[in-house]
mmCIF file of C-alpha atoms in Angstrom:
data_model
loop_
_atom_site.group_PDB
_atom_site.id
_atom_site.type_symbol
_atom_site.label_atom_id
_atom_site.label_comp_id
_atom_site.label_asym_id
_atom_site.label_seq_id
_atom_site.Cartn_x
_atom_site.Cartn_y
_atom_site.Cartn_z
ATOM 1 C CA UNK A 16 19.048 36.437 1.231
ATOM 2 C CA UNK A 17 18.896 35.938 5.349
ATOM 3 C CA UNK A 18 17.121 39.310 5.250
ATOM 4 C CA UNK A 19 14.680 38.675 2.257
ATOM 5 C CA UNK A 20 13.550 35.320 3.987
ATOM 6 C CA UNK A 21 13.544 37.195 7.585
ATOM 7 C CA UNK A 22 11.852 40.468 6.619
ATOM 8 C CA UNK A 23 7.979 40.661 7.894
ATOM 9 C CA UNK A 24 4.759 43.265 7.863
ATOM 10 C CA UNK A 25 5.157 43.875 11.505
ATOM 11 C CA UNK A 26 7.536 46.312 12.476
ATOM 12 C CA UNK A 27 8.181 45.615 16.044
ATOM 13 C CA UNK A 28 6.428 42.135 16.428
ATOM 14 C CA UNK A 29 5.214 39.471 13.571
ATOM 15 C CA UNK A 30 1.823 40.348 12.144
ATOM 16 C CA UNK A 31 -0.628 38.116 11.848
ATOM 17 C CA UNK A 32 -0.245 37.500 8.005
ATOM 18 C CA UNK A 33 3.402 36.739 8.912
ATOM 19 C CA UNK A 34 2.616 34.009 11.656
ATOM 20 C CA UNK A 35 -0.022 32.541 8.203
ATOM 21 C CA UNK A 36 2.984 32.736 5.616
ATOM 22 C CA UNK A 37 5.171 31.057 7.556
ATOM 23 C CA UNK A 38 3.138 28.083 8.804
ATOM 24 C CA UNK A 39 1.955 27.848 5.022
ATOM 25 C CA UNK A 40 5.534 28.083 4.049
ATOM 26 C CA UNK A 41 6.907 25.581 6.766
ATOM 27 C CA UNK A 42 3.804 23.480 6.186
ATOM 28 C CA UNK A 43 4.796 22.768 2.429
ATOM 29 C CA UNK A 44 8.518 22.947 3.047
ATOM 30 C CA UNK A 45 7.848 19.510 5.535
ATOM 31 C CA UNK A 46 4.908 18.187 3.201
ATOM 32 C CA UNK A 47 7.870 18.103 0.452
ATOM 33 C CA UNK A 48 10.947 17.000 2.224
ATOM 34 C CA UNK A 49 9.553 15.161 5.001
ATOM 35 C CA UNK A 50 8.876 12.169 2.982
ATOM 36 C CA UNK A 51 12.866 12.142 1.423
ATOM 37 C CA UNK A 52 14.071 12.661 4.942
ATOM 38 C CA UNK A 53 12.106 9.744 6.138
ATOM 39 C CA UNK A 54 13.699 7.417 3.305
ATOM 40 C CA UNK A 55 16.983 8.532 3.684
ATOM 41 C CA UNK A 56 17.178 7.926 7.332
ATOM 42 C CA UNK A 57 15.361 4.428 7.197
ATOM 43 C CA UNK A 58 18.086 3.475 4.287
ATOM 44 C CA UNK A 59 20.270 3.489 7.806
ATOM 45 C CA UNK A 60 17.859 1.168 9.826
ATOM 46 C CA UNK A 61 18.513 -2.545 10.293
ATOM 47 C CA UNK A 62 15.789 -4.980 9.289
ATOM 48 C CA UNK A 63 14.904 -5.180 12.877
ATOM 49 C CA UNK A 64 14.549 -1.326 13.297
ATOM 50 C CA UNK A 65 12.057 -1.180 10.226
ATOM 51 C CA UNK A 66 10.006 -4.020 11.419
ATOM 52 C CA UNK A 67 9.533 -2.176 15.070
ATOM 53 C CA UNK A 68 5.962 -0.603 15.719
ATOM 54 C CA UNK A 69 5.454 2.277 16.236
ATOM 55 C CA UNK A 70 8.480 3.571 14.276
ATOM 56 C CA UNK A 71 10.565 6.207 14.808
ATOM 57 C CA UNK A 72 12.318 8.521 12.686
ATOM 58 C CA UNK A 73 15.845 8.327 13.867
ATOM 59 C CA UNK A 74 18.153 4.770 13.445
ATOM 60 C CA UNK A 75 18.739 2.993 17.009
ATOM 61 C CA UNK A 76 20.481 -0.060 17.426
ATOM 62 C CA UNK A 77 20.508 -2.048 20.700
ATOM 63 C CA UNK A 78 23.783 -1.644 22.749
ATOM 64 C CA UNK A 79 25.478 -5.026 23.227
ATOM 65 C CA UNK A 80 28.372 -6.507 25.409
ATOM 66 C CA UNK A 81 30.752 -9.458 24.857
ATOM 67 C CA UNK A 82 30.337 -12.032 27.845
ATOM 68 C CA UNK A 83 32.375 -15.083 28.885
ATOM 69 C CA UNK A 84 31.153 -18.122 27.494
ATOM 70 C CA UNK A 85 29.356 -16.981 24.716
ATOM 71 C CA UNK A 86 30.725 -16.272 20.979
ATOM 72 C CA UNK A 87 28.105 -13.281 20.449
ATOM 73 C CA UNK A 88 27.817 -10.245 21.678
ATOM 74 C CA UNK A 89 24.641 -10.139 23.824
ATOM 75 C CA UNK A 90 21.854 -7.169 23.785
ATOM 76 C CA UNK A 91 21.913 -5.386 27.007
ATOM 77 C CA UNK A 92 18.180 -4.143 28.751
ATOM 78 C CA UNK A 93 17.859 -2.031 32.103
ATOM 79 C CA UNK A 94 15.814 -4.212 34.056
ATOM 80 C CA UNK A 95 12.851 -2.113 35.624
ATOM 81 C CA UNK A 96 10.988 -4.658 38.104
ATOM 82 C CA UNK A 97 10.951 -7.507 39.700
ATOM 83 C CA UNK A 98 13.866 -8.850 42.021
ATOM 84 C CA UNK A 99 16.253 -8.149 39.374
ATOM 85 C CA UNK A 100 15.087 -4.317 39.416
ATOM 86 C CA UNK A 101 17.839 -1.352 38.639
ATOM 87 C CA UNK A 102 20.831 -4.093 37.218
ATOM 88 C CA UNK A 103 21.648 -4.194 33.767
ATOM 89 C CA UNK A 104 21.405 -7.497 31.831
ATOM 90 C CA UNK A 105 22.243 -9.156 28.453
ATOM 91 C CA UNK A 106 20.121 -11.455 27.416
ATOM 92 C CA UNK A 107 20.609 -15.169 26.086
ATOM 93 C CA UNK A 108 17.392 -15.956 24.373
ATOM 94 C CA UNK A 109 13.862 -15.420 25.035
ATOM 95 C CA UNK A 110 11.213 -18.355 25.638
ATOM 96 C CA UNK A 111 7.461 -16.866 25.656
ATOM 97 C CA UNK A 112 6.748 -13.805 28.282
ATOM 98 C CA UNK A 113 10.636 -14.748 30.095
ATOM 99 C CA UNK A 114 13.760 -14.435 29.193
ATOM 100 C CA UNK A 115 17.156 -15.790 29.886
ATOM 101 C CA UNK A 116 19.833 -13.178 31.003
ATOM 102 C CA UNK A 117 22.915 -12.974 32.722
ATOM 103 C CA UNK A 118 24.542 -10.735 34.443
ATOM 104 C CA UNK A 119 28.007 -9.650 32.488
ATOM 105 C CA UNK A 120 30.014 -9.393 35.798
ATOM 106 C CA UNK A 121 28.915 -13.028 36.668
ATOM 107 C CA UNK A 122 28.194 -14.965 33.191
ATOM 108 C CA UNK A 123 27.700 -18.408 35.559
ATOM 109 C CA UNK A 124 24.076 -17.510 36.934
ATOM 110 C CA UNK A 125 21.509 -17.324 34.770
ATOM 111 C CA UNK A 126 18.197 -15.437 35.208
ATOM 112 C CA UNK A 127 14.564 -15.360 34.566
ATOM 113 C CA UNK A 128 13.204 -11.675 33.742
ATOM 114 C CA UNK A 129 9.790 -11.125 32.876
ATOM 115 C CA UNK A 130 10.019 -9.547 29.101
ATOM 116 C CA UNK A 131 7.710 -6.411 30.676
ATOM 117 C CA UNK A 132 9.901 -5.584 33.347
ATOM 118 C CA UNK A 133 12.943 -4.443 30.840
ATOM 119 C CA UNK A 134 13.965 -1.926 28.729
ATOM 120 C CA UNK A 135 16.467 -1.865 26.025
ATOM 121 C CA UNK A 136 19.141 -0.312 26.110
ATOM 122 C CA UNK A 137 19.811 1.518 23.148
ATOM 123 C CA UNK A 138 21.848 4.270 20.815
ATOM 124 C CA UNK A 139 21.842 6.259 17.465
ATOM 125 C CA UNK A 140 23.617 4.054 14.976
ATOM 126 C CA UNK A 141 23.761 3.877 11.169
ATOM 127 C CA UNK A 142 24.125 1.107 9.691
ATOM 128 C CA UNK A 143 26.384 1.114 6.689
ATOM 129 C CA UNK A 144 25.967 -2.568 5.869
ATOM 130 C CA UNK A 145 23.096 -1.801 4.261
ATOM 131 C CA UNK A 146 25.179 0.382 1.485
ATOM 132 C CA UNK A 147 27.831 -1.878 1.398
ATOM 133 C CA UNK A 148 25.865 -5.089 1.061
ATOM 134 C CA UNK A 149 24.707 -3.270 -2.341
ATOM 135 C CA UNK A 150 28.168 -3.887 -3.880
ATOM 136 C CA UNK A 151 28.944 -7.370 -2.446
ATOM 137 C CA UNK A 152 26.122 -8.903 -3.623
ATOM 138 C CA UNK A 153 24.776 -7.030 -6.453
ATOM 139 C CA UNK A 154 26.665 -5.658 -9.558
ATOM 140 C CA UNK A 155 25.646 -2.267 -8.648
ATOM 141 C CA UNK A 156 28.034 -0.221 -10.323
ATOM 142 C CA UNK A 157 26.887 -2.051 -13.848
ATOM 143 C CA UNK A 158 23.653 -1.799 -13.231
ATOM 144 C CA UNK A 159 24.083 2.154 -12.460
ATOM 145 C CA UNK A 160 26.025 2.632 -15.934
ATOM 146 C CA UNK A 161 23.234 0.979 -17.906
ATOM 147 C CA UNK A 162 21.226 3.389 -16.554
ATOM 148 C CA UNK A 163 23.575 6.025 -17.031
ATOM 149 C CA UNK A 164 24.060 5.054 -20.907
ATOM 150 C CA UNK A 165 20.221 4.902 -21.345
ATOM 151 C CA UNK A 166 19.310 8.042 -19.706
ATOM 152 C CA UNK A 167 21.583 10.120 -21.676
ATOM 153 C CA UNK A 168 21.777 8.855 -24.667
ATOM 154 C CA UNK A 169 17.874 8.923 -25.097
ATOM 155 C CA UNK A 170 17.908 12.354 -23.475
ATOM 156 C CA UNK A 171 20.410 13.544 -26.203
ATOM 157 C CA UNK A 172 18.753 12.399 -29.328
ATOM 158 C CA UNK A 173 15.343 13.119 -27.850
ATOM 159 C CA UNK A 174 15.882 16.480 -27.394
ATOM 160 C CA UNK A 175 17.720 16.784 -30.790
ATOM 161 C CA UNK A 176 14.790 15.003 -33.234
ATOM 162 C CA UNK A 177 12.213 16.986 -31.051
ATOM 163 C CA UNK A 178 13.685 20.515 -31.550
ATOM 164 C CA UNK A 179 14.254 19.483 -35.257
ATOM 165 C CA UNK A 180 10.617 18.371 -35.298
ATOM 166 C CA UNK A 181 9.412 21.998 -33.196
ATOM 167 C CA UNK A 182 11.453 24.225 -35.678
ATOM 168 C CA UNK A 183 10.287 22.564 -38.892
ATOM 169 C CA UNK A 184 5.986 22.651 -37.097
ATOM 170 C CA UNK A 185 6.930 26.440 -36.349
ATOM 171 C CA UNK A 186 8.770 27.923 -38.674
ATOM 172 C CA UNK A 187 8.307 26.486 -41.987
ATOM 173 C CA UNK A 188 4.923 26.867 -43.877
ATOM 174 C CA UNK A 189 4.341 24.135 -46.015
ATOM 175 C CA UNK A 190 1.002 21.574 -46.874
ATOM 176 C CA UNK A 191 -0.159 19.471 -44.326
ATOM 177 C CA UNK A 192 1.559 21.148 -41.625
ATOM 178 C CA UNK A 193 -1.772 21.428 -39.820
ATOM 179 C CA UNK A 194 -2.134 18.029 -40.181
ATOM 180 C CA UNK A 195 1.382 16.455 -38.980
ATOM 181 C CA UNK A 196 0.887 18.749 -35.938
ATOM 182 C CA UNK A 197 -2.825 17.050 -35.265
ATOM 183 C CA UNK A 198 -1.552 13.766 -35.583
ATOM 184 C CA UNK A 199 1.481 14.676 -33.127
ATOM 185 C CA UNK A 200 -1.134 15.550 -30.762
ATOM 186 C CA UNK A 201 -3.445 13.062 -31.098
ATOM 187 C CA UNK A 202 -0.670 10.314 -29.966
ATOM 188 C CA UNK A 203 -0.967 11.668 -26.777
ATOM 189 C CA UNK A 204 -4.055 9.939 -26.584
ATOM 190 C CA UNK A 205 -3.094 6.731 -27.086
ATOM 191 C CA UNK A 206 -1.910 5.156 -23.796
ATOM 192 C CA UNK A 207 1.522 3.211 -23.640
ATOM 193 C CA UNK A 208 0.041 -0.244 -22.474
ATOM 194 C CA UNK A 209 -1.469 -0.192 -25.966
ATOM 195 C CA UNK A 210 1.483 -0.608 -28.145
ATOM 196 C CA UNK A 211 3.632 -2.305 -25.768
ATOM 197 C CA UNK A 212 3.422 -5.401 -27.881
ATOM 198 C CA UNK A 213 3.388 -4.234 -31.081
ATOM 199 C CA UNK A 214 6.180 -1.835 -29.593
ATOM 200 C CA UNK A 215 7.869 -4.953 -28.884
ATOM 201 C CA UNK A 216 7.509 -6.983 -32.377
ATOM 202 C CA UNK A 217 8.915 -4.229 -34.135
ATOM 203 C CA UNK A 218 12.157 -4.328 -31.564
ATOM 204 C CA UNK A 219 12.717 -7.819 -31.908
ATOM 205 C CA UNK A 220 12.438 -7.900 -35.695
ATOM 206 C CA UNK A 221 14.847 -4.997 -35.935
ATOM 207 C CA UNK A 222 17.445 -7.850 -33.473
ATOM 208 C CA UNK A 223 17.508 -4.962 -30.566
ATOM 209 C CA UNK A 224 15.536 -6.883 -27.956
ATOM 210 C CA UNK A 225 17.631 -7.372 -24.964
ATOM 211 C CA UNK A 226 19.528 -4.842 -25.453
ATOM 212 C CA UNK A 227 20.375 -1.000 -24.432
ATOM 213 C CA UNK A 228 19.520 0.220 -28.029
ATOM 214 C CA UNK A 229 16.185 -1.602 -27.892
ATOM 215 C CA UNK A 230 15.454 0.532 -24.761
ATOM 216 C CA UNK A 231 16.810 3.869 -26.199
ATOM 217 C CA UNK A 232 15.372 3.701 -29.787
ATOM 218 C CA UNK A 233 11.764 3.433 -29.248
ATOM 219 C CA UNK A 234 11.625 6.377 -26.829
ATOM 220 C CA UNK A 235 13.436 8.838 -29.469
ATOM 221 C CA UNK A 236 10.670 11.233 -30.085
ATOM 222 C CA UNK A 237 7.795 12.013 -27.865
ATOM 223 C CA UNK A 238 4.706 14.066 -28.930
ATOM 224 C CA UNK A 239 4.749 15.749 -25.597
ATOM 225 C CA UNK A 240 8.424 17.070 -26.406
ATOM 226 C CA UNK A 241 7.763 18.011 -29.596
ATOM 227 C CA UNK A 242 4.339 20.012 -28.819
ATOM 228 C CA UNK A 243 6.050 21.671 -25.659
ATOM 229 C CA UNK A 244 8.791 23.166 -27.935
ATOM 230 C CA UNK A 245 7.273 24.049 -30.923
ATOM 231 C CA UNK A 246 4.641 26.181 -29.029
ATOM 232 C CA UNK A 247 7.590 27.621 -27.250
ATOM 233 C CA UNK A 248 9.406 28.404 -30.534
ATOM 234 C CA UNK A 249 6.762 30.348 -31.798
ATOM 235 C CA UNK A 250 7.099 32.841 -29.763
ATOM 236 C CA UNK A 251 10.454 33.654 -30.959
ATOM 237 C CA UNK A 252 10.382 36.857 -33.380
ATOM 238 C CA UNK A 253 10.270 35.284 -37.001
ATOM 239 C CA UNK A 254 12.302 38.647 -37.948
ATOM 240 C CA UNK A 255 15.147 37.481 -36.615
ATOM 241 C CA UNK A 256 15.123 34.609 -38.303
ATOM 242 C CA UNK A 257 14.842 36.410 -41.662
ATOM 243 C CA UNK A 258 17.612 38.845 -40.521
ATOM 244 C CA UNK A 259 19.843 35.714 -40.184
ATOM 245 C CA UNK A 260 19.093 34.737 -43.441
ATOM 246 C CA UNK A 261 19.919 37.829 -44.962
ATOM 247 C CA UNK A 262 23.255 37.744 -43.605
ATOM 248 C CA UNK A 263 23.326 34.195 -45.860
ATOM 249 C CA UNK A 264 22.925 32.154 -42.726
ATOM 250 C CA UNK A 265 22.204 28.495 -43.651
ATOM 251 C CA UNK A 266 18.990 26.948 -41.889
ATOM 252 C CA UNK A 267 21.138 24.180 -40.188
ATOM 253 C CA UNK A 268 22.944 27.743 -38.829
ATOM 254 C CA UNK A 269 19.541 29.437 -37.867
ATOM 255 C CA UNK A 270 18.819 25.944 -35.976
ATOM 256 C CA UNK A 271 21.998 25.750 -34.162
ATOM 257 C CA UNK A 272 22.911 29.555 -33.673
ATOM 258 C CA UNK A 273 19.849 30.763 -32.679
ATOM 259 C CA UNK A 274 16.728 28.676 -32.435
ATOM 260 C CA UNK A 275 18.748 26.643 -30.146
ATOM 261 C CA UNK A 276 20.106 29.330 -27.617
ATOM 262 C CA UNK A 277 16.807 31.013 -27.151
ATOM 263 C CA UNK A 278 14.844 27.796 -26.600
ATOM 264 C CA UNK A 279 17.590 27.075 -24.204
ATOM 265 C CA UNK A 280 14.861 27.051 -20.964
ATOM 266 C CA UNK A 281 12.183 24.848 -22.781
ATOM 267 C CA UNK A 282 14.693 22.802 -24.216
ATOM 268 C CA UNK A 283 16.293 22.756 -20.016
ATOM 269 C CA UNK A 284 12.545 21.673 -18.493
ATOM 270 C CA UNK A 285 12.022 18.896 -21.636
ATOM 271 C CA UNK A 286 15.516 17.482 -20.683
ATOM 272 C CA UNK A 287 14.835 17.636 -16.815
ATOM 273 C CA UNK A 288 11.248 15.641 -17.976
ATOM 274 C CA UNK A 289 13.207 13.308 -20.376
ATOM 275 C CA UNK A 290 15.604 11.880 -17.630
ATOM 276 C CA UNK A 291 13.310 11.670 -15.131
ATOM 277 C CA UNK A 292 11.504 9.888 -17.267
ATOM 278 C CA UNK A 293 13.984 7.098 -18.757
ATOM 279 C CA UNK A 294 15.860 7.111 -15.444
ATOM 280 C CA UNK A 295 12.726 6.141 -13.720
ATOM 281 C CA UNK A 296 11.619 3.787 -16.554
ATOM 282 C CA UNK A 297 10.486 0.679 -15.324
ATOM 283 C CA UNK A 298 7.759 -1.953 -18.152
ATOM 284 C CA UNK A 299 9.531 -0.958 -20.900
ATOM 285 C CA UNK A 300 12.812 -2.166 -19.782
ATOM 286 C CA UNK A 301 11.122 -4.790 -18.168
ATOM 287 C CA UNK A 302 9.837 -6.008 -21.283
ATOM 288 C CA UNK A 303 12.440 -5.600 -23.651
ATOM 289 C CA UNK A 304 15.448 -6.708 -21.174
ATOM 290 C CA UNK A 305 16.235 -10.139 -20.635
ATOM 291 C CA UNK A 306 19.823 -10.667 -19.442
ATOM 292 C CA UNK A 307 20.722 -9.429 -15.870
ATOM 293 C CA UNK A 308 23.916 -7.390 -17.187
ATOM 294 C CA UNK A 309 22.116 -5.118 -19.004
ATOM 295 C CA UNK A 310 19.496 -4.260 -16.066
ATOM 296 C CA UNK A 311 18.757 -0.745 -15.198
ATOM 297 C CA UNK A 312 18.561 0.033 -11.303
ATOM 298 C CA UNK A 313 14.612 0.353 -11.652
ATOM 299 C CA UNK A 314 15.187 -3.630 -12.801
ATOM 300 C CA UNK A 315 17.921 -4.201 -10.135
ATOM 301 C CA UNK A 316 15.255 -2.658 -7.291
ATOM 302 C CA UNK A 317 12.588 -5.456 -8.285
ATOM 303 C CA UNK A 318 15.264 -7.816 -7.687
ATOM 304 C CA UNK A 319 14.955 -7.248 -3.185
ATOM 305 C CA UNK A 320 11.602 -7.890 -3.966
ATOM 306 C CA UNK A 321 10.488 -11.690 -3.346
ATOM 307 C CA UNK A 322 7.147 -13.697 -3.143
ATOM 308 C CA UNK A 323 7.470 -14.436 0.297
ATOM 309 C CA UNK A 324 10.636 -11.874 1.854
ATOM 310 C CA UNK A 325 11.527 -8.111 0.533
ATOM 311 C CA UNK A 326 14.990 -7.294 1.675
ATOM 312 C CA UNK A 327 13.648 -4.156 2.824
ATOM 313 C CA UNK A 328 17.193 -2.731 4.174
ATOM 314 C CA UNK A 329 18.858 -3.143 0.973
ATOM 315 C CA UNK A 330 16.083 -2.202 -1.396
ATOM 316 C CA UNK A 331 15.645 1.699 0.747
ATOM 317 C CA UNK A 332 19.683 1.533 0.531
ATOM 318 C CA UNK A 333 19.451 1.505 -3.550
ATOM 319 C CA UNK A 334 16.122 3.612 -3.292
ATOM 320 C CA UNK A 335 18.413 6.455 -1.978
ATOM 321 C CA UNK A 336 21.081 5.818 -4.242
ATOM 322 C CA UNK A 337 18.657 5.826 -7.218
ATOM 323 C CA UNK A 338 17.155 9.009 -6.199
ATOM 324 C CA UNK A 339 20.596 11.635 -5.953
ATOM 325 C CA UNK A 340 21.081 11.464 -9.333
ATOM 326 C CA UNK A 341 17.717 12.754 -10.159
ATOM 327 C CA UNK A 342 18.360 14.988 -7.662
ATOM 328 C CA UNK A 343 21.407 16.456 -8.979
ATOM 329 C CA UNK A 344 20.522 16.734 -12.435
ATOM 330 C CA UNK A 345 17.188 18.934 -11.174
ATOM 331 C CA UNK A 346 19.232 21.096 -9.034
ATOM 332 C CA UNK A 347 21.750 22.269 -12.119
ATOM 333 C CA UNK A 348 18.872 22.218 -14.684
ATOM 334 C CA UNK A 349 16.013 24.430 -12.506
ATOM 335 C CA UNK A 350 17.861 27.592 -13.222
ATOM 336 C CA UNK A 351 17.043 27.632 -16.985
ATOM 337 C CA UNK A 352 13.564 26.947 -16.013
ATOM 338 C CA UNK A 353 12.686 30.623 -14.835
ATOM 339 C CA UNK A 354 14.701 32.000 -17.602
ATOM 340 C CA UNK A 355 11.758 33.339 -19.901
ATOM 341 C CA UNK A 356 11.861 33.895 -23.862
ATOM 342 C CA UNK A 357 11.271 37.496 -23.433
ATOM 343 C CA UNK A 358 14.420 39.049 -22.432
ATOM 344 C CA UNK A 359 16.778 35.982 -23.902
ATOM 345 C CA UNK A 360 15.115 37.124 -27.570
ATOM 346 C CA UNK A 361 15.425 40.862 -26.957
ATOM 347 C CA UNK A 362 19.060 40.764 -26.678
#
């Protein structure tokens, strides 16, 4: 691998095309990663820190010392001018352009220090609370299995009624087929927004409103899914199919034993679309929940979010959390997405 991604055109120095590839390759590797990199390291930043202008990329937090007298710990600055130049002071509060410090080796004197003539003093911290907050004052862990259930238990029966729906639109010839498949299509063409409420009638006359069924039902079979897969099944040799059925193969067999298997990397990049999508599902849960126990995490991220304060911190904390998942689930599912139909039907 280290040689594949270190070989080059230039035998005893980088060509030219090699200095282009690898700015074009470094350019898109930091155009894609740069942005997760900055959220994962401001999920780590105090509410002060994210506030600061300009910002920086890495998490500081202002070194602090305990002094006599006082029940805080005080932040500590280097103090770069005036009569008070080269010491190192805490200070007690700040009034305007001064500021009250003290001197930790003699808490008894206090002194007036221009805010322009110091500079913090400060150090690469992370700050945990931020994580931990999430559990003390949110049920996190409930919120993350609601999400959990929904994702995968739409995921399952989507991909099942949409690879039902792709076998029957590709492999069976019967009247009307043309037609079923045209109206499959032309859903696509309907935006969401306009049959959110009639959407929403039918779930609350059916007694699944505000509930986790009421999200997963609705969302069972997507025309998308179904179209992707049943243009990828027809690909697959219909002889093998009638082999199969020759050997007195049921058609629930054919499905299962073979359809199935070599579908396996459409049926991997619908599933990788299908959880992205209901993990990241925000209106429709929105709409249909009610009750704060059965909140998904998209639901439980609106919650940092006030009229007049965001909790910031906290809601990049859960941002982070939120994302991994995805994350993981892409990583163990992008193999099957290379795999092509060609050699998987050959064998």
């Amino acid at each position: 691998m280290m040689s594949f991604l270190t070989r080059t055109r230039g035998k005893s120095k980088l060509h030219w095309t090699d200095w282009l590839t690898y700015g074009y390759l470094f350019l898109g590797v930091l155009l894609m990663f740069l942005p997760v990199i900055w959220l994962g390291l401001s999920s780590f930043k105090t509410d002060a820190e994210l506030e600061r202008f300009p910002p920086r990329i890495l998490p500081m937090a202002q070194e602090t010392v305990v002094v006599d007298g006082y029940d805080d710990p005080l932040p500590l600055y280097n103090i770069t001018g005036g009569d008070y130049a080269g010491q190192t002071l805490a200070q007690i509060r700040r009034i305007g352009l001064n500021a009250q410090m003290v001197d930790p080796a003699n808490p008894g004197e206090r002194l007036n220090v221009n805010i322009d003539d110091r500079e913090a003093i400060e150090r690469f911290a992370l700050a945990t609370d931020n994580y931990k907050e999430l559990f003390e004052r949110f049920n996190f862990l409930k919120f993350f299995w609601n999400s959990v259930f929904i994702t995968s238990i739409a995921t399952i029966i989507m991909l099942t009624v949409n690879s039902m729906a792709a076998f029957a639109l590709s492999k069976y010839q019967f009247k009307g087929r043309m037609v079923v498949l045209g109206l499959v299509i032309g859903t696509l063409m309907i935006p969401q927004t306009v049959v959110l409420v009639p959407l929403f009638l039918i779930t609350k006359e059916l007694n699944m409103a505000d509930s986790l069924w009421g999200v997963i039902i609705p969302g069972a079979a997507t025309p998308t899914g179904v179209f992707l897969l049943r243009q990828y099944m027809l690909t697959i040799p219909d002889e093998i199919l009638d082999a199969a059925r020759m050997d007195k193969a049921s058609e629930w067999k054919i499905f299962w034993r073979i359809i199935v298997p070599l579908s396996a990397p459409a049926i991997a990049v619908l599933a990788i679309l299908a959880i992205m999508w209901r993990w990241n599902d925000f209106l429709w849960p929105l709409i249909v929940l009610s009750s704060t126990d059965n909140f998904t995490l998209q639901l439980a991220l609106n919650s940092f979010q006030g009229e007049l304060n965001t909790q910031w911190s906290n809601l990049l904390a859960m941002t982070m959390l939120v994302l991994l998942p995805i994350a993981c689930v892409f990583v163990f599912l992008q193999k099957y997405i290379a795999t092509g139909i060609a050699s998987t039907g050959g064998k």
